[in-house]
C-alpha cells in the first residue's frame, strides 16, 4: 500500500510531552470552558512549559463544549493555529495526526489538544435528556423513528451479528468490564473504583440486548489535554517524551452513513486502519506491550483488538477473557479503568494513560510512583504500572464504521 | 414545506428540498417500498444516496421492491432513550436484508433496511419471536397524509439459513 515509504518519515519525529485532566465527576458545577482551562494548564505545567511556548490549539466536540479561542486567552496563550472540530470518539488520535501536520507545515510549533465535556450534567453522552428530543431529519430518518438513537442502540446490531457469526458470548465480553474495574481500583482518580465480576455484569439489567448496564461505559463531567511537539523540542523538556511511531485518523468503512449496508457488519473500521498505523510504525501487534482499546462498551474493546490483529478475526471473545488484557497479563488494556470505570472522555484519557505508562510514572499509590519506582503488585489498591512498557497502542472508536489509532514508544 | 409529523413524541421533519425522503415517504404512504436504482449500472441503494456508490453515476429512478427479506441482525431495547418509546419496551429493532440484490455486488453486501419488528397492530412483536434468519415482510404504518413508516412483520415463510437469537 505504500504507507511505509510515504509516511514513515514522520515516525519518531513528534512526541507527546504533556498530559493533564480534571477530576472525573458527575457534578462538575462549572462550565466546559473552566474545565478546559484547568486541563490545558495542567498539561502545560506537566510538560514544564509556559503559556508562551504553546502556539497551537485543537479541540473536538459535538456542539456540547467550549472552543479554543475561549480557552487560550484565559491562559494568556496567543495562537498561531487553532481549529475546533466536530467529533466524538476516535478524534483524539486523528487530531494528534493533525497537530503533527500543522507543525510539519510550519504553521505552529507546539499544540495543546483538549476535550472538555459535561457528559453527565449537561449533554448526556448516553443520549437521554435534550438529545433524545431533538427533531429527526435527513439521514436520521433511516433509524431514529424506530427507537434507535443512542450509541448503544446504534452499535448493538453489530455486536449481535458478531455473536451470531463467531459464537461470542456475553460472559466473554463481560471480562472486559471485570478487568477494567480491577485496573480502576488501582487508579486513585477513577470515578468507579469498585471491582465487579463477570457475573455482576451478566446479572445487571438489560439496556439494549446484547448490552447489559455494566457493558456500557460511564457518563461523566471532565476535561483532558495532551501537548504535541516535535522530537527536537521534546528532547529538552521536563518529561520523558512519548514518541509517536504511527497514527491513523478517522479511517472508515465504505459507508459511514448507513454502514450496515456494506460488508459483514461485524467488521469494524480497524480492519482498514491497521495497515496504515502498523505500516508507519514498522511493528506488528506482537511488539505492543499495552493497548488502549476504546471501551464505550465491552464489545467495542473486543471488536477492535481482533480487527487490529491482536488475535484472529472472530477470536476476540477468547482474547479478552483469557487474562491477556489484565494487569499482570501479557498485554494489559486500558490500565486506567478506561471509559467503563475511570470516566468518559471521548477517548483522550486512554492516550493520557499510555503516555504515563511509557514514562513509567503511572499515578498509582506506590510511594515512589512519581519517580518511576513501582512495586508491580497488582492487588487491590496497589500498583498499575506495566513493567518495562516500551510500546503502547491506542485503538480509538467513533462507531463501527469509523476509528483512529496511535502507536507510541517510550523515549 | 409539509407540517412536521409527530410520532412517539418525535418531530419528523421532511423539508421540500429533501427529495429523497419526501418521495420515499409519499411512496410508503401508498404502501410501496421503493429504493433508488442507478440508471447506468442498475444497482439499488438504500437510503437514497445522491450518486451510485459503485459507478458514481448521478442518474437514478425509484424502483419498487417486494419488501420481503430476512432478519440479518437485531437488538431488543429494554431501556428506552426516547420518552415516547418508554411505554412499549421491550421492543425490537431489526436490520432486514431484502431479497433483491442479496450478495450483490459483493458477497457481503445487500439491500438492508432498519425497522421495528411489529404485530399487525404495530405493537412490538414478542421478544422471543425475534431471531436472525427469520423471514419478514414490510408493512406500512400510516402517520400522516404524506408519510408512512416501513415496518416489518414475521411472514411465516421458512427460515433463511441458521436461525439464532440471544437467550436470557
Coordinates of C-alpha atoms in Angstrom, one line a residue:
Chain A
X1 CA 0.0 0.0 0.0
X2 CA 3.0 2.3 0.3
X3 CA 2.3 3.7 3.7
X4 CA 5.7 2.6 4.8
X5 CA 7.7 4.6 2.3
X6 CA 5.4 7.6 2.1
X7 CA 4.6 8.3 5.7
X8 CA 7.2 6.6 7.8
X9 CA 9.4 9.7 7.5
X10 CA 7.4 11.2 10.4
X11 CA 7.9 8.2 12.6
X12 CA 9.6 9.2 15.9
X13 CA 9.7 12.9 14.8
X14 CA 6.8 14.0 17.1
X15 CA 6.1 13.5 20.7
X16 CA 3.5 13.9 23.4
X17 CA 5.3 15.9 26.1
X18 CA 2.5 16.9 28.5
X19 CA -0.8 15.5 29.8
X20 CA -3.5 16.8 32.1
X21 CA -7.0 16.3 33.2
X22 CA -9.6 17.5 35.7
X23 CA -11.4 15.4 38.2
X24 CA -13.8 12.8 36.8
X25 CA -17.2 13.5 38.3
X26 CA -21.0 13.5 37.8
X27 CA -21.3 17.0 39.1
X28 CA -18.6 19.4 37.9
X29 CA -20.6 22.5 38.8
X30 CA -18.7 24.5 36.3
X31 CA -18.5 25.2 32.6
X32 CA -16.7 23.3 29.9
X33 CA -14.5 26.4 29.5
X34 CA -13.5 26.4 33.1
X35 CA -12.6 22.7 33.0
X36 CA -10.7 23.0 29.7
X37 CA -8.6 25.8 31.1
X38 CA -7.7 23.6 34.1
X39 CA -6.8 20.6 31.9
X40 CA -4.8 22.6 29.4
X41 CA -2.9 24.5 32.2
X42 CA -2.1 21.2 33.9
X43 CA -0.8 19.7 30.7
X44 CA 1.4 22.7 30.0
X45 CA 2.8 22.6 33.6
X46 CA 3.3 18.8 33.3
X47 CA 5.4 19.5 30.2
X48 CA 7.4 22.1 32.1
X49 CA 6.3 24.8 29.6
X50 CA 5.0 28.3 29.8
X51 CA 2.0 29.8 28.0
X52 CA 4.2 31.4 25.5
X53 CA 5.6 28.1 24.5
X54 CA 2.2 26.9 23.2
X55 CA 1.1 28.4 19.9
X56 CA -1.4 25.8 18.5
X57 CA -4.7 24.5 19.9
X58 CA -7.1 21.8 18.7
X59 CA -10.3 20.6 20.2
X60 CA -13.2 18.3 19.3
X61 CA -16.8 18.3 20.4
X62 CA -20.4 17.7 19.4
X63 CA -22.0 21.1 20.0
X64 CA -21.5 20.5 23.7
X65 CA -18.4 22.4 24.6
X66 CA -16.2 25.5 24.5
X67 CA -13.8 26.4 21.8
X68 CA -10.0 27.0 21.6
X69 CA -10.4 30.8 21.2
X70 CA -12.0 31.0 24.6
X71 CA -9.6 28.7 26.3
X72 CA -6.3 30.1 25.0
X73 CA -6.9 33.7 26.1
X74 CA -7.8 32.6 29.6
X75 CA -4.2 31.3 29.9
X76 CA -2.5 34.1 28.1
X77 CA -1.8 31.9 25.1
X78 CA -1.5 33.7 21.7
X79 CA -2.2 31.2 19.0
X80 CA -0.6 30.8 15.5
X81 CA -3.0 28.0 14.7
X82 CA -6.3 26.6 16.1
X83 CA -9.2 24.5 15.0
X84 CA -12.2 23.2 16.7
X85 CA -13.7 20.2 15.0
X86 CA -17.0 18.3 15.2
X87 CA -16.2 14.8 16.5
X88 CA -16.5 12.4 19.3
X89 CA -14.7 9.1 20.0
X90 CA -11.6 8.5 17.8
X91 CA -11.0 12.2 17.4
X92 CA -8.0 12.2 19.8
X93 CA -5.7 10.1 17.6
X94 CA -6.9 11.9 14.5
X95 CA -6.1 15.3 16.0
X96 CA -2.7 14.2 17.2
X97 CA -2.0 13.5 13.5
X98 CA -3.4 16.9 12.5
X99 CA -1.2 18.5 15.2
X100 CA 1.8 16.8 13.6
X101 CA 0.8 18.0 10.2
X102 CA 0.3 21.6 11.4
X103 CA 3.7 21.7 13.0
X104 CA 5.3 19.9 10.0
X105 CA 3.7 22.6 7.7
X106 CA 5.3 25.3 9.8
X107 CA 2.1 26.8 11.0
X108 CA 2.9 26.4 14.7
X109 CA 5.4 24.7 17.0
X110 CA 3.6 23.2 19.9
X111 CA -0.1 22.2 20.1
X112 CA -2.4 21.7 23.0
X113 CA -5.3 19.4 22.2
X114 CA -8.3 19.2 24.5
X115 CA -11.7 17.7 25.0
X116 CA -14.0 19.2 27.6
X117 CA -17.4 17.8 28.4
X118 CA -20.2 17.9 31.0
X119 CA -21.1 14.4 29.7
X120 CA -23.4 13.8 32.7
X121 CA -24.8 17.1 33.9
X122 CA -25.3 18.9 30.6
X123 CA -25.2 16.8 27.5
X124 CA -25.8 13.2 28.5
X125 CA -23.5 11.1 26.3
X126 CA -25.9 8.2 26.5
X127 CA -28.5 10.3 24.6
X128 CA -31.1 10.9 27.3
X129 CA -32.3 14.4 28.1
X130 CA -32.2 17.1 25.5
X131 CA -30.6 14.9 22.8
X132 CA -33.4 12.4 22.9
X133 CA -35.9 15.2 22.0
X134 CA -34.1 16.7 19.0
X135 CA -36.1 16.8 15.8
X136 CA -35.5 13.9 13.4
X137 CA -34.5 14.8 9.8
X138 CA -32.2 13.7 7.0
X139 CA -30.1 10.6 7.5
X140 CA -31.6 10.1 11.0
X141 CA -34.9 9.2 9.4
X142 CA -33.5 5.8 8.4
X143 CA -33.2 4.7 12.1
X144 CA -34.3 7.2 14.8
X145 CA -38.1 6.8 14.2
X146 CA -37.7 3.1 15.1
X147 CA -36.3 4.0 18.6
X148 CA -32.7 3.7 17.6
X149 CA -30.8 6.8 18.6
X150 CA -28.3 6.3 21.4
X151 CA -24.7 4.9 20.9
X152 CA -25.7 1.6 22.4
X153 CA -28.7 1.3 20.2
X154 CA -26.6 2.2 17.1
X155 CA -23.9 -0.4 17.8
X156 CA -26.0 -3.3 19.2
X157 CA -26.8 -5.0 15.8
X158 CA -23.0 -5.1 15.1
X159 CA -22.4 -6.8 18.4
X160 CA -25.3 -9.2 17.9
X161 CA -24.1 -10.2 14.5
X162 CA -20.6 -10.9 15.9
X163 CA -22.2 -13.3 18.5
X164 CA -24.1 -15.0 15.6
X165 CA -21.1 -15.4 13.3
X166 CA -18.4 -16.3 15.8
X167 CA -20.2 -17.6 18.9
X168 CA -19.0 -14.7 21.1
X169 CA -20.8 -14.8 24.4
X170 CA -21.9 -12.2 27.0
X171 CA -19.7 -13.9 29.5
X172 CA -16.6 -13.4 27.4
X173 CA -17.0 -9.7 26.8
X174 CA -18.0 -9.2 30.5
X175 CA -14.4 -9.9 31.2
X176 CA -13.5 -6.5 29.7
X177 CA -15.5 -4.8 32.4
X178 CA -14.2 -7.0 35.1
X179 CA -10.6 -6.4 34.1
X180 CA -11.0 -2.6 33.7
X181 CA -12.7 -2.5 37.1
X182 CA -9.6 -4.1 38.7
X183 CA -7.4 -1.5 36.9
X184 CA -9.6 1.3 38.1
X185 CA -9.3 0.1 41.7
X186 CA -5.6 0.9 41.4
X187 CA -6.3 4.4 39.9
X188 CA -6.9 6.9 42.6
X189 CA -8.6 9.3 40.2
X190 CA -11.1 6.7 38.7
X191 CA -14.7 7.6 39.2
X192 CA -15.8 4.0 39.7
X193 CA -13.2 2.1 41.7
X194 CA -15.0 -0.9 43.0
X195 CA -14.3 -4.3 41.5
X196 CA -17.0 -6.1 39.6
X197 CA -17.1 -9.8 38.5
X198 CA -18.2 -11.3 35.2
X199 CA -21.4 -12.5 37.0
X200 CA -22.1 -8.9 38.1
X201 CA -22.1 -7.8 34.5
X202 CA -24.3 -10.7 33.4
X203 CA -26.7 -10.1 36.3
X204 CA -27.1 -6.3 35.6
X205 CA -30.2 -5.3 33.8
X206 CA -30.6 -5.2 30.0
X207 CA -30.2 -1.8 28.4
X208 CA -30.4 -2.9 24.8
X209 CA -29.7 -6.6 24.0
X210 CA -26.9 -7.7 23.8
X211 CA -25.8 -4.9 26.2
X212 CA -26.3 -5.1 29.9
X213 CA -26.0 -2.0 32.1
X214 CA -22.4 -2.9 33.0
X215 CA -21.4 -3.5 29.4
X216 CA -21.9 0.3 29.0
X217 CA -19.4 3.0 29.9
X218 CA -19.9 5.7 32.4
X219 CA -21.2 9.2 31.8
X220 CA -19.0 11.8 33.5
X221 CA -18.0 15.5 33.5
X222 CA -14.3 16.2 32.8
X223 CA -11.7 17.8 30.6
X224 CA -8.5 16.2 29.3
X225 CA -5.5 17.6 27.4
X226 CA -2.3 16.5 25.5
X227 CA 0.6 18.6 24.3
X228 CA 2.2 17.6 21.0
X229 CA 5.5 19.0 19.7
X230 CA 8.5 18.0 17.6
X231 CA 11.0 15.5 18.8
X232 CA 13.7 18.1 18.5
X233 CA 11.9 20.4 21.0
X234 CA 10.9 17.4 23.2
X235 CA 14.5 16.5 23.9
X236 CA 15.0 19.4 26.3
X237 CA 11.7 19.2 28.0
X238 CA 10.8 18.1 31.6
X239 CA 9.2 14.7 30.9
X240 CA 10.5 11.6 29.2
X241 CA 8.8 12.1 25.8
X242 CA 6.3 9.6 24.3
X243 CA 7.4 9.2 20.7
X244 CA 4.7 8.9 18.0
X245 CA 5.5 5.9 15.8
X246 CA 2.3 5.8 13.7
X247 CA -1.1 7.3 13.6
X248 CA -4.3 6.6 11.6
X249 CA -7.2 9.1 11.8
X250 CA -10.9 8.7 11.1
X251 CA -10.4 5.6 8.9
X252 CA -13.8 4.5 7.7
X253 CA -15.7 1.6 6.2
X254 CA -17.1 2.3 2.6
X255 CA -20.3 3.5 4.1
X256 CA -20.4 5.6 7.2
X257 CA -24.0 7.0 7.0
X258 CA -25.7 3.6 6.8
X259 CA -22.7 1.3 7.4
X260 CA -25.0 -1.7 7.8
X261 CA -25.3 -1.7 4.0
X262 CA -21.8 -2.7 3.4
X263 CA -19.7 -5.8 4.2
X264 CA -20.1 -8.1 7.2
X265 CA -21.3 -5.7 9.8
X266 CA -19.1 -7.5 12.4
X267 CA -16.2 -5.9 10.6
X268 CA -15.2 -2.5 12.0
X269 CA -13.0 0.3 10.8
X270 CA -9.8 -1.0 12.4
X271 CA -9.8 -3.5 9.5
X272 CA -8.9 -0.7 7.2
X273 CA -6.8 1.3 9.7
X274 CA -4.3 -1.4 10.7
X275 CA -2.2 -1.4 7.6
X276 CA -1.7 2.4 7.9
X277 CA -0.8 2.6 11.5
X278 CA 1.4 -0.6 11.7
X279 CA 2.9 0.3 8.3
X280 CA 4.1 3.6 9.6
X281 CA 5.4 2.2 12.9
X282 CA 7.1 -0.7 11.3
X283 CA 5.9 -3.1 14.0
X284 CA 3.4 -5.9 14.5
X285 CA 0.8 -6.4 17.3
X286 CA 3.2 -8.8 19.0
X287 CA 5.5 -5.8 19.7
X288 CA 2.8 -3.9 21.6
X289 CA 3.0 -4.0 25.4
X290 CA -0.1 -2.1 26.4
X291 CA -3.3 -1.4 24.5
X292 CA -5.9 1.3 25.0
X293 CA -8.9 -0.2 23.1
X294 CA -11.8 2.2 23.4
X295 CA -14.4 0.9 25.8
X296 CA -17.6 2.8 25.1
X297 CA -18.9 -0.8 25.5
X298 CA -17.2 -4.1 26.4
X299 CA -17.9 -5.3 22.9
X300 CA -16.0 -2.3 21.4
X301 CA -12.8 -3.2 23.1
X302 CA -13.1 -6.8 21.9
X303 CA -14.0 -6.0 18.3
X304 CA -11.1 -3.6 17.8
X305 CA -8.5 -5.8 19.4
X306 CA -9.3 -8.6 16.9
X307 CA -9.6 -6.3 13.9
X308 CA -6.1 -4.9 14.5
X309 CA -4.8 -8.4 14.6
X310 CA -4.1 -9.0 18.3
X311 CA -5.9 -12.2 17.7
X312 CA -7.6 -13.9 14.7
X313 CA -10.9 -12.4 13.5
X314 CA -13.7 -14.0 15.5
X315 CA -11.5 -14.9 18.4
X316 CA -11.9 -11.6 20.2
X317 CA -14.2 -13.1 22.8
X318 CA -11.5 -15.6 23.7
X319 CA -8.8 -13.0 23.7
X320 CA -10.5 -10.6 26.2
X321 CA -11.5 -13.4 28.5
X322 CA -8.1 -15.1 28.6
X323 CA -6.4 -12.8 31.1
X324 CA -4.2 -11.2 28.5
X325 CA -5.8 -7.8 28.9
X326 CA -5.4 -7.7 32.7
X327 CA -2.6 -6.0 34.6
X328 CA -0.1 -8.8 35.1
X329 CA -1.2 -10.3 31.8
X330 CA 0.7 -10.4 28.5
X331 CA -0.8 -7.1 27.1
X332 CA -3.0 -5.2 29.6
X333 CA -5.7 -3.0 28.1
X334 CA -6.9 0.4 29.5
X335 CA -4.9 0.2 32.7
X336 CA -6.7 3.3 34.0
X337 CA -10.0 1.5 34.0
X338 CA -11.0 3.3 30.8
X339 CA -14.4 4.7 29.9
X340 CA -16.1 1.8 31.7
X341 CA -14.6 2.7 35.1
X342 CA -12.3 5.7 35.1
X343 CA -14.6 8.2 33.4
X344 CA -15.8 9.0 29.9
X345 CA -13.6 11.4 28.0
X346 CA -14.3 10.6 24.3
X347 CA -11.0 8.8 24.1
X348 CA -8.4 11.2 25.3
X349 CA -7.8 9.8 28.8
X350 CA -6.8 6.5 27.2
X351 CA -3.9 8.3 25.4
X352 CA -3.0 10.2 28.6
X353 CA -2.8 6.8 30.4
X354 CA -0.5 5.3 27.8
X355 CA 1.8 8.4 27.9
X356 CA 2.2 7.9 31.6
X357 CA 2.8 4.2 31.2
X358 CA 5.6 5.0 28.8
X359 CA 7.1 7.4 31.2
X360 CA 7.0 4.8 33.9
X361 CA 5.3 7.2 36.3
X362 CA 1.7 6.0 36.5
X363 CA -0.1 7.8 39.2
X364 CA -0.9 4.8 41.5
X365 CA -0.4 4.5 45.2
X366 CA 3.2 3.2 45.0
X367 CA 5.3 5.5 47.3
X368 CA 7.8 6.2 44.6
X369 CA 5.4 6.4 41.7
X370 CA 6.3 9.9 40.6
X371 CA 10.0 8.9 40.4
X372 CA 9.2 5.7 38.5
X373 CA 9.6 3.3 41.4
X374 CA 6.7 0.8 41.4
X375 CA 6.0 -2.5 43.2
X376 CA 4.2 -4.2 40.3
X377 CA 1.9 -5.7 42.9
X378 CA -1.4 -5.5 41.2
X379 CA -3.6 -6.5 44.1
X380 CA -6.5 -4.1 45.1
X381 CA -5.5 -0.5 45.7
X382 CA -1.8 -1.1 44.7
X383 CA 0.3 -0.7 41.6
X384 CA -0.9 -0.4 38.0
X385 CA 2.4 0.4 36.2
X386 CA 3.2 -2.1 33.5
X387 CA 6.8 -3.2 33.9
X388 CA 9.1 -2.0 31.2
X389 CA 6.3 -0.8 28.9
X390 CA 8.1 0.2 25.7
X391 CA 5.3 0.4 23.1
X392 CA 1.7 1.3 23.6
X393 CA -1.2 1.4 21.1
X394 CA -4.5 3.3 21.2
X395 CA -7.4 1.9 19.3
X396 CA -9.9 4.8 19.0
X397 CA -13.5 4.2 18.2
X398 CA -16.3 6.5 17.0
X399 CA -18.6 3.9 15.7
X400 CA -18.3 0.6 13.9
X401 CA -17.6 2.4 10.6
X402 CA -15.1 4.9 11.9
X403 CA -12.0 4.6 14.0
X404 CA -8.5 6.0 14.6
X405 CA -5.3 4.6 16.1
X406 CA -2.0 5.6 17.6
X407 CA 1.3 3.8 18.3
X408 CA 3.8 5.3 20.8
X409 CA 7.1 4.3 22.2
X410 CA 9.0 5.4 25.3
X411 CA 11.8 7.9 24.9
Chain B
X1 CA -43.0 22.7 3.5
X2 CA -45.3 19.9 4.8
X3 CA -46.0 20.1 8.5
X4 CA -43.7 18.1 10.7
X5 CA -45.2 14.8 11.7
X6 CA -45.3 13.9 15.4
X7 CA -44.7 10.3 16.2
X8 CA -44.0 8.9 19.7
X9 CA -43.0 12.4 20.8
X10 CA -40.5 12.9 18.0
X11 CA -40.9 15.6 15.4
X12 CA -40.2 14.1 12.0
X13 CA -39.2 16.8 9.6
X14 CA -39.0 16.4 5.8
X15 CA -38.4 19.7 4.0
X16 CA -39.5 20.1 0.4
X17 CA -35.9 20.1 -0.7
X18 CA -35.2 16.8 0.9
X19 CA -36.5 15.0 -2.2
X20 CA -35.0 11.6 -1.3
X21 CA -37.1 11.2 1.9
X22 CA -40.1 13.3 0.7
X23 CA -40.7 11.0 -2.3
X24 CA -39.8 7.8 -0.3
X25 CA -42.5 8.6 2.2
X26 CA -45.0 9.5 -0.4
X27 CA -44.5 6.0 -1.9
X28 CA -44.6 4.5 1.5
X29 CA -47.9 6.2 2.2
X30 CA -49.2 4.5 -0.9
X31 CA -47.8 1.3 0.7
X32 CA -45.0 0.9 -1.8
X33 CA -41.4 0.3 -0.6
X34 CA -39.1 2.0 -3.1
X35 CA -35.3 2.4 -3.4
X36 CA -33.1 4.3 -5.8
X37 CA -31.7 2.3 -8.7
X38 CA -28.8 3.5 -10.8
X39 CA -29.8 4.2 -14.4
X40 CA -26.2 3.4 -15.5
X41 CA -25.4 0.1 -13.7
X42 CA -28.8 -0.9 -12.3
X43 CA -27.7 -1.4 -8.7
X44 CA -30.1 -0.3 -6.0
X45 CA -29.2 1.5 -2.8
X46 CA -30.8 2.5 0.5
X47 CA -31.1 5.0 2.0
X48 CA -31.2 7.3 -1.1
X49 CA -27.6 8.3 -1.9
X50 CA -27.2 11.1 -4.4
X51 CA -24.8 9.1 -6.7
X52 CA -24.2 5.5 -7.3
X53 CA -21.6 4.2 -4.8
X54 CA -20.4 1.6 -7.3
X55 CA -20.2 3.6 -10.6
X56 CA -20.5 7.2 -9.4
X57 CA -23.3 7.9 -11.9
X58 CA -25.8 10.6 -11.0
X59 CA -28.8 9.1 -12.8
X60 CA -31.4 7.2 -10.8
X61 CA -35.0 6.2 -10.7
X62 CA -37.3 4.9 -8.0
X63 CA -37.9 1.1 -8.1
X64 CA -40.4 -0.8 -6.1
X65 CA -39.1 -3.8 -4.2
X66 CA -41.0 -6.7 -2.7
X67 CA -40.4 -5.8 0.9
X68 CA -39.6 -9.5 1.6
X69 CA -36.4 -10.2 3.5
X70 CA -34.6 -11.9 6.3
X71 CA -33.5 -10.6 9.7
X72 CA -29.7 -10.1 9.3
X73 CA -29.3 -8.7 12.8
X74 CA -31.4 -7.1 15.6
X75 CA -31.4 -5.6 19.0
X76 CA -34.0 -5.5 21.8
X77 CA -34.4 -2.2 23.6
X78 CA -35.2 -2.7 27.3
X79 CA -34.2 0.8 28.4
X80 CA -35.7 3.3 26.0
X81 CA -33.9 6.6 25.5
X82 CA -36.7 8.5 23.7
X83 CA -39.6 9.2 26.1
X84 CA -42.2 8.1 23.5
X85 CA -40.8 4.6 23.5
X86 CA -40.7 4.0 27.2
X87 CA -44.2 2.6 27.3
X88 CA -43.6 -0.1 24.6
X89 CA -40.4 -1.7 26.0
X90 CA -39.1 -4.2 25.2
X91 CA -39.2 -3.5 21.5
X92 CA -37.1 -5.0 18.7
X93 CA -35.2 -3.1 16.1
X94 CA -34.4 -5.3 13.1
X95 CA -31.8 -5.0 10.3
X96 CA -33.5 -6.7 7.4
X97 CA -31.7 -7.9 4.3
X98 CA -34.2 -7.6 1.4
X99 CA -34.4 -10.4 -1.1
X100 CA -33.5 -8.2 -4.0
X101 CA -29.8 -7.8 -4.6
X102 CA -28.6 -10.1 -1.8
X103 CA -24.9 -10.8 -2.1
X104 CA -24.5 -8.2 -4.8
X105 CA -22.2 -6.6 -6.0
X106 CA -20.0 -8.5 -3.4
X107 CA -20.9 -11.5 -1.3
X108 CA -21.0 -9.3 1.8
X109 CA -23.4 -6.6 0.5
X110 CA -27.1 -6.4 0.2
X111 CA -30.0 -4.0 0.4
X112 CA -30.5 -3.7 4.1
X113 CA -33.1 -1.6 5.9
X114 CA -34.0 -0.8 9.5
X115 CA -37.4 -1.0 11.1
X116 CA -39.2 -2.4 14.1
X117 CA -40.5 -6.0 14.3
X118 CA -44.2 -5.5 14.9
X119 CA -47.5 -7.2 15.1
X120 CA -50.4 -6.3 12.7
X121 CA -51.5 -3.6 15.1
X122 CA -47.9 -2.1 15.0
X123 CA -47.3 -3.0 18.7
X124 CA -43.9 -4.6 19.3
X125 CA -43.6 -8.3 18.4
X126 CA -42.9 -10.6 21.4
X127 CA -39.2 -10.7 22.2
X128 CA -38.9 -14.5 21.9
X129 CA -40.1 -14.3 18.3
X130 CA -37.2 -12.2 17.1
X131 CA -34.2 -14.1 15.6
X132 CA -31.6 -13.8 13.0
X133 CA -32.7 -15.8 10.0
X134 CA -36.4 -15.2 10.4
X135 CA -38.3 -14.2 7.3
X136 CA -40.2 -10.9 7.4
X137 CA -42.4 -8.8 5.2
X138 CA -42.7 -5.0 5.1
X139 CA -45.9 -3.3 6.4
X140 CA -46.7 0.4 6.4
X141 CA -47.6 2.4 9.5
X142 CA -49.5 5.4 8.3
X143 CA -48.5 8.5 10.2
X144 CA -50.0 11.4 8.1
X145 CA -51.4 12.2 4.7
X146 CA -47.9 12.3 3.3
X147 CA -46.0 9.9 5.4
X148 CA -45.9 6.3 6.4
X149 CA -43.1 4.3 8.1
X150 CA -41.9 1.0 6.7
X151 CA -42.1 -1.7 9.5
X152 CA -41.7 -5.4 9.4
X153 CA -43.8 -8.4 10.5
X154 CA -42.9 -12.1 10.6
X155 CA -44.0 -13.5 7.3
X156 CA -44.2 -17.2 8.4
X157 CA -42.1 -18.3 5.4
X158 CA -39.5 -21.0 6.0
X159 CA -36.4 -19.7 7.8
X160 CA -33.4 -18.5 5.8
X161 CA -30.2 -20.2 6.9
X162 CA -29.3 -20.7 10.5
X163 CA -31.7 -19.2 13.0
X164 CA -30.2 -17.7 16.1
X165 CA -31.4 -15.5 18.9
X166 CA -29.7 -14.3 22.1
X167 CA -31.1 -16.1 25.2
X168 CA -31.7 -14.5 28.6

